[in-house]
Coordinates of C-alpha atoms in Angstrom, one line a residue:
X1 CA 9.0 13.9 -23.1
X2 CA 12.4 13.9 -22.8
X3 CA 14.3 11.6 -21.3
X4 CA 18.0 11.0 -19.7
X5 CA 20.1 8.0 -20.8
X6 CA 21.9 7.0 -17.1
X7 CA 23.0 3.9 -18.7
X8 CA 26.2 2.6 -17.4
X9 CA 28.7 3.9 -20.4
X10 CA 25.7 5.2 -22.0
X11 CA 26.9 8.0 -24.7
X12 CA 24.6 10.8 -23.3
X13 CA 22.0 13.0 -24.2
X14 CA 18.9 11.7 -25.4
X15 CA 17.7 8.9 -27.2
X16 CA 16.6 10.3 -30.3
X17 CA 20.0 12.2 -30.1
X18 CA 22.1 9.0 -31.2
X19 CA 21.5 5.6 -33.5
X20 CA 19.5 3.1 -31.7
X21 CA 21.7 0.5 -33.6
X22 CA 24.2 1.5 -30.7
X23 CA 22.5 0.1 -28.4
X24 CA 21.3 -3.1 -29.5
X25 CA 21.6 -6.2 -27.1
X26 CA 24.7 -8.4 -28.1
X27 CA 23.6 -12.0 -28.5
X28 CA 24.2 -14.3 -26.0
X29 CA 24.4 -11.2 -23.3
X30 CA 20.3 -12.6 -22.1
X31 CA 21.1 -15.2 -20.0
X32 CA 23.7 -12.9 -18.0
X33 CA 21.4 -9.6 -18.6
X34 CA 18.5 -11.9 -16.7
X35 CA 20.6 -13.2 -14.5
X36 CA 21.6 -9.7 -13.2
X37 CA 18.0 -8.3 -12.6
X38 CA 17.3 -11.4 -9.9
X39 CA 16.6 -10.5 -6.5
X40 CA 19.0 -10.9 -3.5
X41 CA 15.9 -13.5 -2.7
X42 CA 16.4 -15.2 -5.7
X43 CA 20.3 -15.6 -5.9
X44 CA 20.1 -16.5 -2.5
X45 CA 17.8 -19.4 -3.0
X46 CA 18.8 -20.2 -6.7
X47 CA 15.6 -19.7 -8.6
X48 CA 14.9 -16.8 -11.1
X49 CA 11.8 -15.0 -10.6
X50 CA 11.1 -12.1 -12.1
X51 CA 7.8 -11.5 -10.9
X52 CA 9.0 -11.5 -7.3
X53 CA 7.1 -9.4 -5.1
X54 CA 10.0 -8.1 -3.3
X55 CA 12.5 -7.5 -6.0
X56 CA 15.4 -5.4 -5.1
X57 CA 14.8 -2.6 -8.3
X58 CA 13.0 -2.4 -11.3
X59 CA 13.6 -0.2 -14.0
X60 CA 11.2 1.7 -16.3
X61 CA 11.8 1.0 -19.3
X62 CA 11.6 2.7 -22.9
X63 CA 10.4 0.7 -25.6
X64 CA 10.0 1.7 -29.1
X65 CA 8.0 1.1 -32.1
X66 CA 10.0 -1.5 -33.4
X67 CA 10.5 -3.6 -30.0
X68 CA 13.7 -2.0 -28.5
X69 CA 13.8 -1.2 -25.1
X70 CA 16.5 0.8 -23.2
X71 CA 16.3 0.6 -19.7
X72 CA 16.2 4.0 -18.2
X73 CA 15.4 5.9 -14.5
X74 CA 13.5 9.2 -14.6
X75 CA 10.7 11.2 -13.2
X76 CA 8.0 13.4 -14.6
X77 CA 10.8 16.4 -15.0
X78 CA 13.0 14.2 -17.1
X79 CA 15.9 14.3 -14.3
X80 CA 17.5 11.0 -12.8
X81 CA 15.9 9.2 -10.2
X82 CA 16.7 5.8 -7.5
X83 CA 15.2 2.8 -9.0
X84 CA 12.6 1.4 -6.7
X85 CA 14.2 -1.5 -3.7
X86 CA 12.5 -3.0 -0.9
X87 CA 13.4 -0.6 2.3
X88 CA 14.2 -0.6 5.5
X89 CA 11.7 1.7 6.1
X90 CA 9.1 -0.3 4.5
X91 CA 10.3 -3.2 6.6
X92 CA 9.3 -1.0 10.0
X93 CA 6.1 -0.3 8.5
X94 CA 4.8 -3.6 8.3
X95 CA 6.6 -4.6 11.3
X96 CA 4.8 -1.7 13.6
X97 CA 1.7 -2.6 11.7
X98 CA 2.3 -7.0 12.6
X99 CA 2.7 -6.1 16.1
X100 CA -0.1 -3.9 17.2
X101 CA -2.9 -6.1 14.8
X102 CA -1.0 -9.3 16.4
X103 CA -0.8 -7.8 19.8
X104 CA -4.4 -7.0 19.8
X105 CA -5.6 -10.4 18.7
X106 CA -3.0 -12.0 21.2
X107 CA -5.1 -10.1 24.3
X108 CA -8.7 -10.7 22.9
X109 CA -7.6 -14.4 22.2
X110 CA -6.5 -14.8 25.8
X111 CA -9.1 -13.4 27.3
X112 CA -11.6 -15.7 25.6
X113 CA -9.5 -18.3 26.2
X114 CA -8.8 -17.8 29.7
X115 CA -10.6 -15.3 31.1
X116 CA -7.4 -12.9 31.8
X117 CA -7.1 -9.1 31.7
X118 CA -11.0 -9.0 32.6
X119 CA -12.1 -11.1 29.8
X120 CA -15.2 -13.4 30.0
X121 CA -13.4 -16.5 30.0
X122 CA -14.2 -19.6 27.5
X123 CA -17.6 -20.1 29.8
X124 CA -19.0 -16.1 29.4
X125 CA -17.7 -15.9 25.9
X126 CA -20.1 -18.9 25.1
X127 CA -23.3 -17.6 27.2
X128 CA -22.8 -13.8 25.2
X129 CA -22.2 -15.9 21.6
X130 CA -25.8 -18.1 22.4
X131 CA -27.3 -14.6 23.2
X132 CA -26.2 -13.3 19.8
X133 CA -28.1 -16.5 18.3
X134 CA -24.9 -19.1 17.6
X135 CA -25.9 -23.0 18.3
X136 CA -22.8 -25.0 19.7
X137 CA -21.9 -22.1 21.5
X138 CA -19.5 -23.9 23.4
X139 CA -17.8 -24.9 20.6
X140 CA -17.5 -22.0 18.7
X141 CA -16.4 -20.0 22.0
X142 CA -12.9 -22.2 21.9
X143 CA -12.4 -22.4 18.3
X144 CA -12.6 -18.5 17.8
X145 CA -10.8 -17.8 20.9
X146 CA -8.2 -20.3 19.6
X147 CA -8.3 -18.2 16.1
X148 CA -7.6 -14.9 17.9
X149 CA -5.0 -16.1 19.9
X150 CA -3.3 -18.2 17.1
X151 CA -3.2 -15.5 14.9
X152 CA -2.0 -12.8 16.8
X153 CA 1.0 -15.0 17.9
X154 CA 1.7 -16.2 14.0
X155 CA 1.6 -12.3 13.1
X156 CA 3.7 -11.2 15.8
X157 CA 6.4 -13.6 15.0
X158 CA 5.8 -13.0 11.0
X159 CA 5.1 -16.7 10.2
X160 CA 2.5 -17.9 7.9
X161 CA 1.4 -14.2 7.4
X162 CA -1.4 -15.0 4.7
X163 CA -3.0 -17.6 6.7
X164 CA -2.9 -15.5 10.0
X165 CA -4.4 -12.9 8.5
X166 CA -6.9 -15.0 6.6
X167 CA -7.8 -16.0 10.5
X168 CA -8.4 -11.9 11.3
X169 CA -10.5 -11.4 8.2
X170 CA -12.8 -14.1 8.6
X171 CA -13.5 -13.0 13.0
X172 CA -13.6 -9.9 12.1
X173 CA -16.6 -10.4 9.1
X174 CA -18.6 -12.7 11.4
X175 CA -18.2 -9.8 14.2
X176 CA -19.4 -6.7 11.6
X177 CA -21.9 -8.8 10.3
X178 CA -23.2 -9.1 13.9
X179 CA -23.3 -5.3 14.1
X180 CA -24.2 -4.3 10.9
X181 CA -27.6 -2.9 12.5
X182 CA -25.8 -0.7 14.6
X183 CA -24.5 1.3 11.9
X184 CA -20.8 2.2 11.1
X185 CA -19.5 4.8 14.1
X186 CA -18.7 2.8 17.6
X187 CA -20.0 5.5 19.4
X188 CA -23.5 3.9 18.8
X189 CA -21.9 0.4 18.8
X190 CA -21.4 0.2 14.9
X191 CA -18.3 -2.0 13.5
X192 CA -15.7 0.9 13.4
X193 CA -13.6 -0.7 15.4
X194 CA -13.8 -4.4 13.4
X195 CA -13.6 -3.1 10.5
X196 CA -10.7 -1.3 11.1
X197 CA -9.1 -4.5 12.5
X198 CA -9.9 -6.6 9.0
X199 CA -8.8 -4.1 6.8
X200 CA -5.4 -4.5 8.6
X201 CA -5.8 -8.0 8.3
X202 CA -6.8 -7.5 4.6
X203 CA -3.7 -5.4 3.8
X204 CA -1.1 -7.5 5.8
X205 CA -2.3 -10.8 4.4
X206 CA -1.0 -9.0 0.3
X207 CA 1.6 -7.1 1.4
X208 CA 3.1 -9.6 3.4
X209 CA 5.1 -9.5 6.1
X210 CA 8.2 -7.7 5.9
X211 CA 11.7 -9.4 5.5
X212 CA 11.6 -9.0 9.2
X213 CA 9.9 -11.9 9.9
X214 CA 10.2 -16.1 10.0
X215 CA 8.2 -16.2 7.0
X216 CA 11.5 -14.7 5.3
X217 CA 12.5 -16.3 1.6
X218 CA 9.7 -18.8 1.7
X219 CA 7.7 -19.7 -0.9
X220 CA 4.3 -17.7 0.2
X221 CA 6.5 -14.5 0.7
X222 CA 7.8 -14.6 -2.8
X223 CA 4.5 -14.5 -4.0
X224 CA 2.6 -12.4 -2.0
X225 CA -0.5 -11.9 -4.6
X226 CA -1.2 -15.4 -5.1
X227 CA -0.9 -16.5 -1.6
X228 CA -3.2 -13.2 -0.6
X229 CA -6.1 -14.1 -2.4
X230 CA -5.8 -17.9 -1.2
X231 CA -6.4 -16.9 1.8
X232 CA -8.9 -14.1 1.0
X233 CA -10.4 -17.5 0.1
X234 CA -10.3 -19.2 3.5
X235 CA -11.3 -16.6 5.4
X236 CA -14.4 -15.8 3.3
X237 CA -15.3 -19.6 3.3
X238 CA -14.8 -19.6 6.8
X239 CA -16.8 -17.1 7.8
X240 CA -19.7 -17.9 5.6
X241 CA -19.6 -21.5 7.6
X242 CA -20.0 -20.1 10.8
X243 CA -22.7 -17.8 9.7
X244 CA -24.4 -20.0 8.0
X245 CA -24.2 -23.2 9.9
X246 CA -23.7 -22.1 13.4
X247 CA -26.2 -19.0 13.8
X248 CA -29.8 -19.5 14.1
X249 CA -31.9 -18.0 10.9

């Protein structure tokens, strides 16, 4: 496959048109080279990272049998392309996506908590959770209201993403495996709906959320991965808990 050179004062053509020895690295020219391919994150805050999640570009690069590498941009026709950057656009997306799961968990919180916009209060919410088999149904009513509302807030606001969202995974597992017997569609009162809710959950708490938020250039945004499946942890250890030490066999 042929590929363009787009190299800033690169000779043209293609690479096997011209010596490689012309494009060796000069020593000493790492350091700066590395320097360079840091992140507006990173220069801002004076560390070098080049596994950050939300790098401004990467390039694809060439590398041949004997360990060069030219760094080049190109698509599957062989014609120049934008290196890939953390959007704006990407930054609405999760944005749209932090409000509505937030907002939802905000009202559902509040009405457990406080028995508004028709909810049960923390009083009905622990008579329906004894129903469903849960001992210390008091208790659990105010802790998962608490979770709901808590969480929502935290994602609305974009601060302490992974944990929030570690909050909405584990509600939502205890609430599908509740309905698990009901089958998938919520027309016949399956977990459509909850499911829907923790895959949100699931997505925001990897992703991140968004440079528009307060958990902006902090260590947990910077690395998104590691943080994620931390608190994939918590919320699967959570939720196992209150299955398993709150519900009656």
């Amino acid at each position: 496959m042929r590929i363009h050179d787009d190299r800033p004062g690169g000779a043209g053509g293609y690479p096997d048109d011209r010596s490689y020895g012309a494009h060796a690295q000069q020593p000493g020219a790492s350091a700066q080279g590395a320097r360079s391919t840091q992140s507006l994150g990173a220069q801002k805050y004076d560390y070098y990272d080049d596994d950050d999640g939300y790098s401004d570009a990467e390039a694809t690069s060439l590398v041949d049998a004997r360990g060069r590498e030219e760094d080049v941009y190109y698509d599957d026709l062989g014609n120049t392309r934008k290196p890939f950057g953390w959007s704006g656009s990407t930054d609405l997306g999760l944005l749209i996506m932090r409000l509505a799961l937030g907002g939802i968990f905000l009202v559902h919180g509040a009405q457990k908590l406080f028995g508004v916009l028709g909810g049960p209060g923390p009083e009905g919410f622990a008579q329906a959770l004894a129903e469903m088999g849960f001992q210390q149904s008091a208790v659990l009513a105010l802790v998962t209201g608490g979770t709901e509302l808590g969480a929502g807030a935290l994602l609305v606001l974009g601060l302490f993403t992974p944990l929030a969202a570690a909050g909405v995974v584990g509600v939502m597992a205890n609430a599908i495996v509740l309905k698990l017997n009901a089958g998938f569609f919520a027309a016949t009162g399956g977990f459509e709906f909850e499911a829907t809710l923790g895959v949100l959950g699931l997505g925001l708490m990897f992703t991140g959320p968004g440079r528009v938020a307060l958990d902006y250039g902090r260590v947990w945004f910077r690395r998104p991965l590691v943080f994620g499946f931390i608190s994939l942890i918590i919320a699967a250890a959570a939720a196992a808990a209150v299955l398993l030490l709150f519900r009656h066999p």
